Short mmCIF file of C-alpha atoms in Angstrom, two decimals:
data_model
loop_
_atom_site.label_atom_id
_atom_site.label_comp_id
_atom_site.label_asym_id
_atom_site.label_seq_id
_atom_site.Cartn_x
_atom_site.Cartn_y
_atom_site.Cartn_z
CA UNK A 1 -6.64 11.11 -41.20
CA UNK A 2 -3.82 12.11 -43.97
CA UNK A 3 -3.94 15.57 -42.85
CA UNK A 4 -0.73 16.49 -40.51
CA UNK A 5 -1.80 17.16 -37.15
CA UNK A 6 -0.11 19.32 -34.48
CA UNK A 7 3.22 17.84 -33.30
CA UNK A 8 2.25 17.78 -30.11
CA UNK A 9 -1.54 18.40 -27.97
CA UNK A 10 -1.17 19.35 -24.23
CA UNK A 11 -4.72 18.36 -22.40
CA UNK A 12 -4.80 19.68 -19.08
CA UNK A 13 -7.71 20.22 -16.83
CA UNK A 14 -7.73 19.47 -12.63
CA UNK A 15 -8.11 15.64 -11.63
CA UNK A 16 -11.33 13.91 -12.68
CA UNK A 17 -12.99 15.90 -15.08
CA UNK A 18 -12.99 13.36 -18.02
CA UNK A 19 -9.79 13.86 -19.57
CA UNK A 20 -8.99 10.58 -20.10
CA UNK A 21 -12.71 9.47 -20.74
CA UNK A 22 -13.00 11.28 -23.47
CA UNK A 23 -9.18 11.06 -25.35
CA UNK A 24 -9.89 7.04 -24.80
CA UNK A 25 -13.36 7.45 -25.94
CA UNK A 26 -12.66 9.67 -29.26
CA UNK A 27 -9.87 7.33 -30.48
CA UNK A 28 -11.87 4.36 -30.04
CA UNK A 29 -14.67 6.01 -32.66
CA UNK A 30 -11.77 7.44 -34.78
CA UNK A 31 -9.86 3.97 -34.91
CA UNK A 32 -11.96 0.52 -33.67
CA UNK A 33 -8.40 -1.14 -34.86
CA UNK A 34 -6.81 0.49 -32.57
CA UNK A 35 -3.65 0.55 -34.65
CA UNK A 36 -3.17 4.54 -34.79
CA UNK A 37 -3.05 5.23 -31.72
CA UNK A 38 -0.54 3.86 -28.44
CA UNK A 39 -1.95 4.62 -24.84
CA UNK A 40 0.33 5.12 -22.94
CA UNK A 41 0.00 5.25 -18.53
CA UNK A 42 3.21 6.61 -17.34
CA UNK A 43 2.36 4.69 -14.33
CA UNK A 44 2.75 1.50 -16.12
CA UNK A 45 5.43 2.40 -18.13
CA UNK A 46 7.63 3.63 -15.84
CA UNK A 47 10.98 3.84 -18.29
CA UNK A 48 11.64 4.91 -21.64
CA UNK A 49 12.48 1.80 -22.77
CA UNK A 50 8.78 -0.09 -22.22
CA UNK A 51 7.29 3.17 -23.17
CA UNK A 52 8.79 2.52 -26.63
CA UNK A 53 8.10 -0.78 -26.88
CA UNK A 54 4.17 -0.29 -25.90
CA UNK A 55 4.00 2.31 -28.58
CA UNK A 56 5.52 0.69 -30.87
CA UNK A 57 3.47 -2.63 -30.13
CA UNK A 58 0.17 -0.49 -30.41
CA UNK A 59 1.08 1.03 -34.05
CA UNK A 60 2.28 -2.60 -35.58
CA UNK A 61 -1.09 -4.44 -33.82
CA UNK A 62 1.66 -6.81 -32.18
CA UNK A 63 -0.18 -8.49 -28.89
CA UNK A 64 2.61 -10.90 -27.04
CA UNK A 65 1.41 -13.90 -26.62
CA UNK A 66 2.62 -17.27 -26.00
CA UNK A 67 3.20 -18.38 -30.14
CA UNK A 68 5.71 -15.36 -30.16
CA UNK A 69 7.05 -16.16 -26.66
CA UNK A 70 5.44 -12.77 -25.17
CA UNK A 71 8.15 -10.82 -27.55
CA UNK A 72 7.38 -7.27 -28.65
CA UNK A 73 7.77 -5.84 -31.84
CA UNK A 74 10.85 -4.63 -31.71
CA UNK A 75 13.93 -4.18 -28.60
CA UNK A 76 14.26 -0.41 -28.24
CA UNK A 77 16.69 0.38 -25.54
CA UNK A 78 17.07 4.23 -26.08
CA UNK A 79 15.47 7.13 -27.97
CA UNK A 80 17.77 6.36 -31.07
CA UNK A 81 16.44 2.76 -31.64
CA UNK A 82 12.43 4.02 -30.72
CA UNK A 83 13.53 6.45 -34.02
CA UNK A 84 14.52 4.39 -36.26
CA UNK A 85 12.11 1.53 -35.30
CA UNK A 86 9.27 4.35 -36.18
CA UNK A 87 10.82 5.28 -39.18
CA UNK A 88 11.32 1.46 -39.89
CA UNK A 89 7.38 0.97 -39.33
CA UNK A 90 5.39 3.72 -40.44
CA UNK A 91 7.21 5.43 -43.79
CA UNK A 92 4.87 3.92 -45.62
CA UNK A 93 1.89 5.04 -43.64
CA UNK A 94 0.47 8.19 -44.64
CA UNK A 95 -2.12 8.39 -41.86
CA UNK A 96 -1.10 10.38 -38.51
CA UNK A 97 -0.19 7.97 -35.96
CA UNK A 98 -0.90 9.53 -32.40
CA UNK A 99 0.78 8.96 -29.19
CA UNK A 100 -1.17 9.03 -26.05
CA UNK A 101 0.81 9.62 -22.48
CA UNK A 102 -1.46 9.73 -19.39
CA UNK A 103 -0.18 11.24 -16.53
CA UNK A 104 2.62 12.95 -18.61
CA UNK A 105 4.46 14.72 -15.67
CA UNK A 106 6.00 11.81 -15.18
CA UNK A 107 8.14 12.11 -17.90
CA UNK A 108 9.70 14.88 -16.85
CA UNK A 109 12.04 12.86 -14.22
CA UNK A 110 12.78 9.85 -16.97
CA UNK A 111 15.66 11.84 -18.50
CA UNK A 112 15.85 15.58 -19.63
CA UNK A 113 15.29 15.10 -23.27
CA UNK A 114 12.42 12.74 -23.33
CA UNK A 115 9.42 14.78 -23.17
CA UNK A 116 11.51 17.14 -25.88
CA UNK A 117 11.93 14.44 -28.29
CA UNK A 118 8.65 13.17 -28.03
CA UNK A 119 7.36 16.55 -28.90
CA UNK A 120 9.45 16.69 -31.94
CA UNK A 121 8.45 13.00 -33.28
CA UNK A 122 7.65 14.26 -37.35
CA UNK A 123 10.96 16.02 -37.24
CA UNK A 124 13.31 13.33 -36.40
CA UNK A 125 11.10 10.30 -37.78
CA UNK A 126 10.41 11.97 -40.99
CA UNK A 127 6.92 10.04 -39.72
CA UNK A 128 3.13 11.70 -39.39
CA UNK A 129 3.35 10.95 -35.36
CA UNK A 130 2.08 13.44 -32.88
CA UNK A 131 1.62 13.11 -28.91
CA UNK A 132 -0.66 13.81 -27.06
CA UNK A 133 0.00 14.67 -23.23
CA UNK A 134 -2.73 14.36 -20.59
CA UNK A 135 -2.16 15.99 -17.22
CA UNK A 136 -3.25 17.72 -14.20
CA UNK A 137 -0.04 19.53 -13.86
CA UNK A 138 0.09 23.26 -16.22
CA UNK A 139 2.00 23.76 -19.00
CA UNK A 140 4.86 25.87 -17.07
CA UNK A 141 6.13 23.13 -15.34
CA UNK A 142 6.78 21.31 -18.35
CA UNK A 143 8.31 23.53 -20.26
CA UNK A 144 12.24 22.28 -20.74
CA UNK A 145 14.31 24.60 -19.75
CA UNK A 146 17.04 24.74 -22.72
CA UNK A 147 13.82 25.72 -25.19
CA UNK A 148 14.05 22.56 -27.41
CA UNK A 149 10.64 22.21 -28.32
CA UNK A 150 7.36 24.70 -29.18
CA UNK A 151 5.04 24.90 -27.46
CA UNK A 152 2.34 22.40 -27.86
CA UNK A 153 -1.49 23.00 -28.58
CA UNK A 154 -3.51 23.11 -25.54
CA UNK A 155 -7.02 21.83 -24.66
CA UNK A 156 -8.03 22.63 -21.47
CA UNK A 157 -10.55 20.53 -19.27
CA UNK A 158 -11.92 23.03 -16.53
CA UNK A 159 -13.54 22.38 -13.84
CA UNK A 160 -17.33 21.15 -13.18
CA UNK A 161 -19.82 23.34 -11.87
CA UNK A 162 -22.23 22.36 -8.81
CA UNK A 163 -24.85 21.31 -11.29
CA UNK A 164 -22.75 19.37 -12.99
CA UNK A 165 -21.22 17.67 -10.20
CA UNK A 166 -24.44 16.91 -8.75
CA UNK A 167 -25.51 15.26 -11.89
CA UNK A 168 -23.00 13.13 -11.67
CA UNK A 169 -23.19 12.15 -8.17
CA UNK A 170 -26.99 11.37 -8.23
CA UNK A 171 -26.24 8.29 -11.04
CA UNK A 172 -25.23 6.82 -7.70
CA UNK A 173 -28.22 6.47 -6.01
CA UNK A 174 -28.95 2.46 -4.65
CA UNK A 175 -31.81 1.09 -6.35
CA UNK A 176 -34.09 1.16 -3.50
CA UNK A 177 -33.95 4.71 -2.79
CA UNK A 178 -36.14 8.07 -3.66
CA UNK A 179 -33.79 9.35 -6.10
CA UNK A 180 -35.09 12.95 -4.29
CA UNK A 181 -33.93 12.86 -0.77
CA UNK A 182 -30.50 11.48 -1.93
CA UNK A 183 -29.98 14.34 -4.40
CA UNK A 184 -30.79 16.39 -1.13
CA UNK A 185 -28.39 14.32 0.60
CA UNK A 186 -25.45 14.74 -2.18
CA UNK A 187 -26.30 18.62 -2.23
CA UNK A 188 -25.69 18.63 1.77
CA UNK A 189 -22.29 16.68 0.95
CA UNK A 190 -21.13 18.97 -1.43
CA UNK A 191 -21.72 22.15 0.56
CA UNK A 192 -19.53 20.47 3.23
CA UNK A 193 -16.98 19.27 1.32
CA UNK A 194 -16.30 21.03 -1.96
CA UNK A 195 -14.29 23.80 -0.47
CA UNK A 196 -11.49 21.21 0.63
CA UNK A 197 -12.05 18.58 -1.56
CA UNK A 198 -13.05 19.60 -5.77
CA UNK A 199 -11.94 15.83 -6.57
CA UNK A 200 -14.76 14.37 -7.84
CA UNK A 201 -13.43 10.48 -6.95
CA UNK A 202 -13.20 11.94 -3.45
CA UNK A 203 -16.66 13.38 -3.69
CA UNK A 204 -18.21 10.00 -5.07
CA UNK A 205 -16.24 8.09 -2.18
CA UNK A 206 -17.64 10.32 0.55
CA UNK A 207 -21.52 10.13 -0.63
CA UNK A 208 -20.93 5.93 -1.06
CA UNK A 209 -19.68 6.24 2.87
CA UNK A 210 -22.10 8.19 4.22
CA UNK A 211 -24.73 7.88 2.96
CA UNK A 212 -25.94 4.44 4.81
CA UNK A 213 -25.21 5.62 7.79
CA UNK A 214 -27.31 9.10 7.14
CA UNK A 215 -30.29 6.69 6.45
CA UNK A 216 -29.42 4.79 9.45
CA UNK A 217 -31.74 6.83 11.69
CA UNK A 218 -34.99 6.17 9.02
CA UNK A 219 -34.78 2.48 9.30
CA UNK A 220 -34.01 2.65 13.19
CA UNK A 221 -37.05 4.89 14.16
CA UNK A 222 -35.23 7.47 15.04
CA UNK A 223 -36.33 10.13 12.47
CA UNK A 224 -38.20 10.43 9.27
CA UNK A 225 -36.96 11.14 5.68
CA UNK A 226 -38.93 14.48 6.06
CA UNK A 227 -36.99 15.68 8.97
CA UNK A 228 -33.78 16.57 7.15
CA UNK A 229 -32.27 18.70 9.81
CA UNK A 230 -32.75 16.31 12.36
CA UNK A 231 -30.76 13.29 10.22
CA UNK A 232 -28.08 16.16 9.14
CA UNK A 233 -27.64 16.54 12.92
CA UNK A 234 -26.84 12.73 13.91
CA UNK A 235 -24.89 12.30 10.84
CA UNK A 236 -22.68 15.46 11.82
CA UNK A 237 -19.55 13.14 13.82
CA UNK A 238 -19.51 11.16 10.90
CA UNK A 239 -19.11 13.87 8.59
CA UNK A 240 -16.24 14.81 10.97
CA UNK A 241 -14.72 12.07 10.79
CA UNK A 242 -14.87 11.57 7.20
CA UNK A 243 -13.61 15.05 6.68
CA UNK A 244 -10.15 14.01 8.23
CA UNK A 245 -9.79 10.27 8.39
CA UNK A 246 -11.14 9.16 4.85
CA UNK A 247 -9.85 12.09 2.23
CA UNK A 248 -6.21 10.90 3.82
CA UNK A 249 -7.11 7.43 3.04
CA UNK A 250 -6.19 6.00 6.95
CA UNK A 251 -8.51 3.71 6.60
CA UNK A 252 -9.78 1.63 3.88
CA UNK A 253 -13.66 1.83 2.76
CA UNK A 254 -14.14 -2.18 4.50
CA UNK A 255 -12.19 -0.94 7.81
CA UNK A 256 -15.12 2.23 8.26
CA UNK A 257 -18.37 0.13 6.96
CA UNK A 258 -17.19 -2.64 9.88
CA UNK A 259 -16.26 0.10 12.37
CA UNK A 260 -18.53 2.52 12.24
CA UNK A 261 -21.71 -0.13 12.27
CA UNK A 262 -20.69 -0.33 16.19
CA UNK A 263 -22.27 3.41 16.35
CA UNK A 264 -25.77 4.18 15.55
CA UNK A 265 -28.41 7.06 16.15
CA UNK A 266 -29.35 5.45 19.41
CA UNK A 267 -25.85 6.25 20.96
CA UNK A 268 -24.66 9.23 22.69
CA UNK A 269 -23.60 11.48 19.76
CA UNK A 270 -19.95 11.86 22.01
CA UNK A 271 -19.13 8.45 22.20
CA UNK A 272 -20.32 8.31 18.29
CA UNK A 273 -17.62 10.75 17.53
CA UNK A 274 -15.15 8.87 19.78
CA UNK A 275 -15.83 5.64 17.83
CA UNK A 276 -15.00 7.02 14.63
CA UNK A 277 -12.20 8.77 15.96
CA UNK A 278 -10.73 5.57 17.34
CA UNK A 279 -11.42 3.89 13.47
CA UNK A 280 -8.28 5.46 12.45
CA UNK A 281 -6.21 4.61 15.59
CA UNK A 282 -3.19 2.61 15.27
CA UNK A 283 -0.84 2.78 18.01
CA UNK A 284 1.36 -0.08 17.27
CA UNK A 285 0.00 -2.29 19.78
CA UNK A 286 0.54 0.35 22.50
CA UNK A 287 -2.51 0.56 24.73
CA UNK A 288 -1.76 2.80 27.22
CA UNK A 289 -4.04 5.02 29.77
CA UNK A 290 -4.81 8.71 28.73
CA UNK A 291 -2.60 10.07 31.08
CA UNK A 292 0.16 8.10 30.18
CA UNK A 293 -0.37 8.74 26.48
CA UNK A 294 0.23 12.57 27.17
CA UNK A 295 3.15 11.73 29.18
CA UNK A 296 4.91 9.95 26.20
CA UNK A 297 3.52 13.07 24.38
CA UNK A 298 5.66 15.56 26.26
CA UNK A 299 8.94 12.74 26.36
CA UNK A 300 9.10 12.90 22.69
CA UNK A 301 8.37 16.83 22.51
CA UNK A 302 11.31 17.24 25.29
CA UNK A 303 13.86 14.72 23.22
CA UNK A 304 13.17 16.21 19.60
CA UNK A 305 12.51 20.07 20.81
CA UNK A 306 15.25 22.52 21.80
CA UNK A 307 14.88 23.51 25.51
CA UNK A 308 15.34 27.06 25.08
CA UNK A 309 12.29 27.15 22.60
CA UNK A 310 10.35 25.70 25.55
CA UNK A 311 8.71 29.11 26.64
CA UNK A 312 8.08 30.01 23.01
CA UNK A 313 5.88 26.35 22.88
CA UNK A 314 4.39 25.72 25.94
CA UNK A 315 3.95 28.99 27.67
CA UNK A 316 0.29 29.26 28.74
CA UNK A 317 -1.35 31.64 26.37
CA UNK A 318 0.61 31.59 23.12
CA UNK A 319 0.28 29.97 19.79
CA UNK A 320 3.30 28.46 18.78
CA UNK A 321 2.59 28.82 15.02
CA UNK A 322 3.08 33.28 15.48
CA UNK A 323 5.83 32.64 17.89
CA UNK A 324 7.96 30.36 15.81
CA UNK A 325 7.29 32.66 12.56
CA UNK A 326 11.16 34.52 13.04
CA UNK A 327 12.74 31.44 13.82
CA UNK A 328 11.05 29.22 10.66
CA UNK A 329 12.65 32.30 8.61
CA UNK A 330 16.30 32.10 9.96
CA UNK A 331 16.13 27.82 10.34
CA UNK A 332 14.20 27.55 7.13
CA UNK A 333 17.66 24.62 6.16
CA UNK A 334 16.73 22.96 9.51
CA UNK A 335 12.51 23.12 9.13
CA UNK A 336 13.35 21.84 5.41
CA UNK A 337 15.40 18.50 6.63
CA UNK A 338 18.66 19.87 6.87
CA UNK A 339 21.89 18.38 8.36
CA UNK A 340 21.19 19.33 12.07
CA UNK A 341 17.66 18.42 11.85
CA UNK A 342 16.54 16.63 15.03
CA UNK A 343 14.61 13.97 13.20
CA UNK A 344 17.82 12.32 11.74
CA UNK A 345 20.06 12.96 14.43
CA UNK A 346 17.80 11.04 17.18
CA UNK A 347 16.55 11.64 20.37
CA UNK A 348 18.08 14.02 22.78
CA UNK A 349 18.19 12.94 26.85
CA UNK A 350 16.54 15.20 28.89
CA UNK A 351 15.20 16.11 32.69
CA UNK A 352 12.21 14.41 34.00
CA UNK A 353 11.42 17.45 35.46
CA UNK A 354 11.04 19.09 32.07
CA UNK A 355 9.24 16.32 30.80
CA UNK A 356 6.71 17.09 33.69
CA UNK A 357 6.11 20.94 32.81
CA UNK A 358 5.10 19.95 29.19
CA UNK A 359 3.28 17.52 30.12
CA UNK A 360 1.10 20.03 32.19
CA UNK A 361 1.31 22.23 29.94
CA UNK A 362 -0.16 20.44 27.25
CA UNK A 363 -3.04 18.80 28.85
CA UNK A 364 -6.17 20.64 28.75
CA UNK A 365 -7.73 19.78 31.75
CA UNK A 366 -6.55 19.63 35.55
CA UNK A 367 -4.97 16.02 36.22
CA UNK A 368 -7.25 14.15 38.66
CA UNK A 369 -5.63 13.98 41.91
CA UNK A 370 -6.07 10.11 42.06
CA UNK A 371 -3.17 9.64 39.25
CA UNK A 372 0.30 9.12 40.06
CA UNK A 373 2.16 10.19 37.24
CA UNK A 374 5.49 9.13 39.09
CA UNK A 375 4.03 5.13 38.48
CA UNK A 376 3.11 5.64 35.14
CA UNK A 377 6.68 7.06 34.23
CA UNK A 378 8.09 4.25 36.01
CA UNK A 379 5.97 2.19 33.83
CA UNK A 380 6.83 3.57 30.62
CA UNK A 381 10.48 3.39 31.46
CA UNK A 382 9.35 -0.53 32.02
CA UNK A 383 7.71 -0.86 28.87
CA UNK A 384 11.13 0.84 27.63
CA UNK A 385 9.22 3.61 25.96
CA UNK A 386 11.53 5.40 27.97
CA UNK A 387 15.43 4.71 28.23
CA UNK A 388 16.92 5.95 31.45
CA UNK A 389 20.58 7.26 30.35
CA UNK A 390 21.43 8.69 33.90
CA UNK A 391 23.16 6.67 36.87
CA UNK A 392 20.68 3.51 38.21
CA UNK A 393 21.48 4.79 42.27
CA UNK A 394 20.90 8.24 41.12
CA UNK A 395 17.68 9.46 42.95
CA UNK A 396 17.67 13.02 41.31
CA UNK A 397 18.18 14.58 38.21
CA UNK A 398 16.88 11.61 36.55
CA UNK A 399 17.41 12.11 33.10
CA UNK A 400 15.38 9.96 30.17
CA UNK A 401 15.54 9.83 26.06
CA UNK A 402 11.91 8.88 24.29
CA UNK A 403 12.38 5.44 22.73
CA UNK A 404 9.26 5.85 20.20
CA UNK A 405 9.10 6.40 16.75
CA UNK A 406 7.58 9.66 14.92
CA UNK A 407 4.72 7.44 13.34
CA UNK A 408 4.22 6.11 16.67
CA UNK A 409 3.68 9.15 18.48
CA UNK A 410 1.48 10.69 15.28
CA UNK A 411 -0.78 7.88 16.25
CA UNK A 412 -1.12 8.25 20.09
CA UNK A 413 -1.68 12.20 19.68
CA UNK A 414 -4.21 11.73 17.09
CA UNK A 415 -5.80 8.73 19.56
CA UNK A 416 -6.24 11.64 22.33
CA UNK A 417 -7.10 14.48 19.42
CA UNK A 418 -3.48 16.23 20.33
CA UNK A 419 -1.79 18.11 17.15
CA UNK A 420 1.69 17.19 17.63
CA UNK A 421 3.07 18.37 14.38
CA UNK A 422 2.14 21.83 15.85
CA UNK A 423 4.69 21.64 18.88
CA UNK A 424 7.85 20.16 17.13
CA UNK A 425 10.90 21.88 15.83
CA UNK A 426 11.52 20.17 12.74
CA UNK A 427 8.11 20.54 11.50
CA UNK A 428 7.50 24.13 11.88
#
């Protein structure tokens, strides 16, 4: 403990390997007081000045409480008080006193020499203090730019292997279950997932998810634990599902237990995958008829796209990502929110006949001759989805602006599986 230690200790490693687990875990054994090292969460402390005062708090053993009228240990409103309040406390103290900041890149936007001083503690306290920065973001990035501080000593978390990840997962098998055919289970999951998702939270969040519902079939009849295949193969629109509604975190873990208990084994496996599909669904209130969906689809694509780009987008037989590649390069200010983006300058007015040729351009299959797409314009123009801005009398020509909100129409397209993002001008 009276040895100096490094003046600073970078621990990086990718998201949920331990880092924390085991900094936490070492100082507890290395100081039960508690009073030689400050833990820090940048996410609690989210300005200099209670970062300070936590530290400080931590090294004198002062806990507010009500007989000191939840005071700290001393008011430190900038670097040169947290100094001298160090100096104050621990010149006496020949033991190193460590400082502990989790999720460290966050420092680097509280102020540009922060992160420096805290690096250089022993040289401007005088004081055996060293820091130790845990992160998931590399070294590089941190490194200030005017070259006021060495670098630190690194310790470097990497990441699990399969083994090692399936070790972990299987201390989550329920109670009740062969502890066998869920490891096969959490094998299956990581095969799936691990290419687009090496976060092990995410991993542990996926297997508590699906897992009931791939032993759904057992306890319904309709398969056996022995017929793996079979249960992969009715557990395959969930897996979907999960793949793009639950890594984004759309919908919380209570909203897909109470949704997805409406679909079982016994149901077609289409209207399975609809139902989960439909978890995630939030259309503001806006139920509207397919049709009509695709319509406001191609009003909002016609207000917020230029028209000349329109062949480029909608032509029959092109992919708009390879024809928009020499335009991204000579807009790059406009696809990175510049001034004349379309998104901030609101929605343009434009032809319903235009509005009509995306539409059919987009949908996939041939309309059904029973729909009137004239009524359900009228009706969105009801509904004031859509604003008419030409003359009332005027019985051509009519010209419309999409009254909807980005979010909005994000929800409707995912609600009829349409990738919207992939047709508009601003997000290319």
């Amino acid at each position: 403990p009276d040895e100096p230690s490094p003046p600073s200790i970078f621990v990086y490693g990718p998201s949920a390997t331990g880092k924390t687990s085991v900094i936490r875990t070492l100082f507890e054994k290395y100081d039960p007081s508690g009073t030689a090292y400050a833990y820090i969460n940048s996410v609690e402390c989210f300005t200099p000045r209670l970062l300070f005062e936590r530290a400080l708090n931590a090294w004198a053993g002062h806990v507010p409480s009500v007989e000191n009228k939840y005071g700290n240990y001393a008011r430190c409103d900038n670097l040169v008080d947290f100094v001298n309040a160090v100096r104050n406390l621990l010149s006496d103290r020949r033991e190193t006193h460590y400082l502990i900041v989790d999720q460290a890149e966050r420092l680097r936007d509280r102020g540009p020499m922060l992160l420096t001083s805290l690096m250089r503690m022993p040289e401007l306290t005088g004081c055996n203090v060293s820091a130790i920065l845990i992160t998931s973001v590399v070294w590089d990035k941190f490194r200030p730019r005017h070259g006021g501080a060495a670098d630190p000593a690194s310790v470097v978390f990497s990441y699990y292997t399969k083994q090692q990840i399936l070790d972990i997962l299987v201390k989550d098998c329920p109670a009740d279950e062969p502890e066998t055919f869920f490891l096969t289970f959490v094998d299956a999951i990581y095969e799936v997932f691990h290419r687009n998702c090496a976060d092990l939270n995410e991993l542990r969040h996926l297997v508590a998810m699906l897992y009931p519902k791939f032993v759904q079939p057992v306890f319904e009849k309709q398969a056996t634990r022995n017929e793996f295949s079979r249960l992969f193969k009715l557990c395959q629109p969930y897996f979907a599902a999960a793949s793009e509604r639950l890594y984004l975190r759309e919908i919380s873990t209570s909203e897909w237990q109470k949704y997805s208990t409406v679909a079982s084994a016994k149901n077609n496996p289409d209207d399975v995958t609809m139902s989960i599909y439909q978890m995630a669904e939030s259309t503001d209130g806006l139920d509207l008829p397919y049709y009509t969906k695709f319509l406001l689809i191609a009003a909002y694509l016609a207000s917020y796209n230029p028209s000349r780009l329109d062949m480029q987008y909608f032509a029959r037989g092109k992919d708009p990502s390879k024809s928009r590649r020499k335009r991204a390069v000579t807009n790059s200010e406009n696809a990175l929110g510049g001034r004349d983006r379309q998104q901030l300058l609101g929605p343009k007015a434009f032809a319903i006949e235009r509005m009509l040729a995306i539409f059919y351009s987009i949908i996939a299959e041939p309309v059904d001759s029973s729909v009137d797409v004239q009524i359900q314009i009228a009706s969105l123009i009801t509904l004031r989805l859509l604003t008419k801005t030409s003359a009332g009398d005027r019985l051509d020509g009519i010209k419309c602006k999409c009254n909807v909100s980005l979010e909005t129409i994000r929800s409707i397209s995912r609600s009829v599986r349409f990738e919207i993002d992939r047709f508009l001008y601003d997000f290319a």
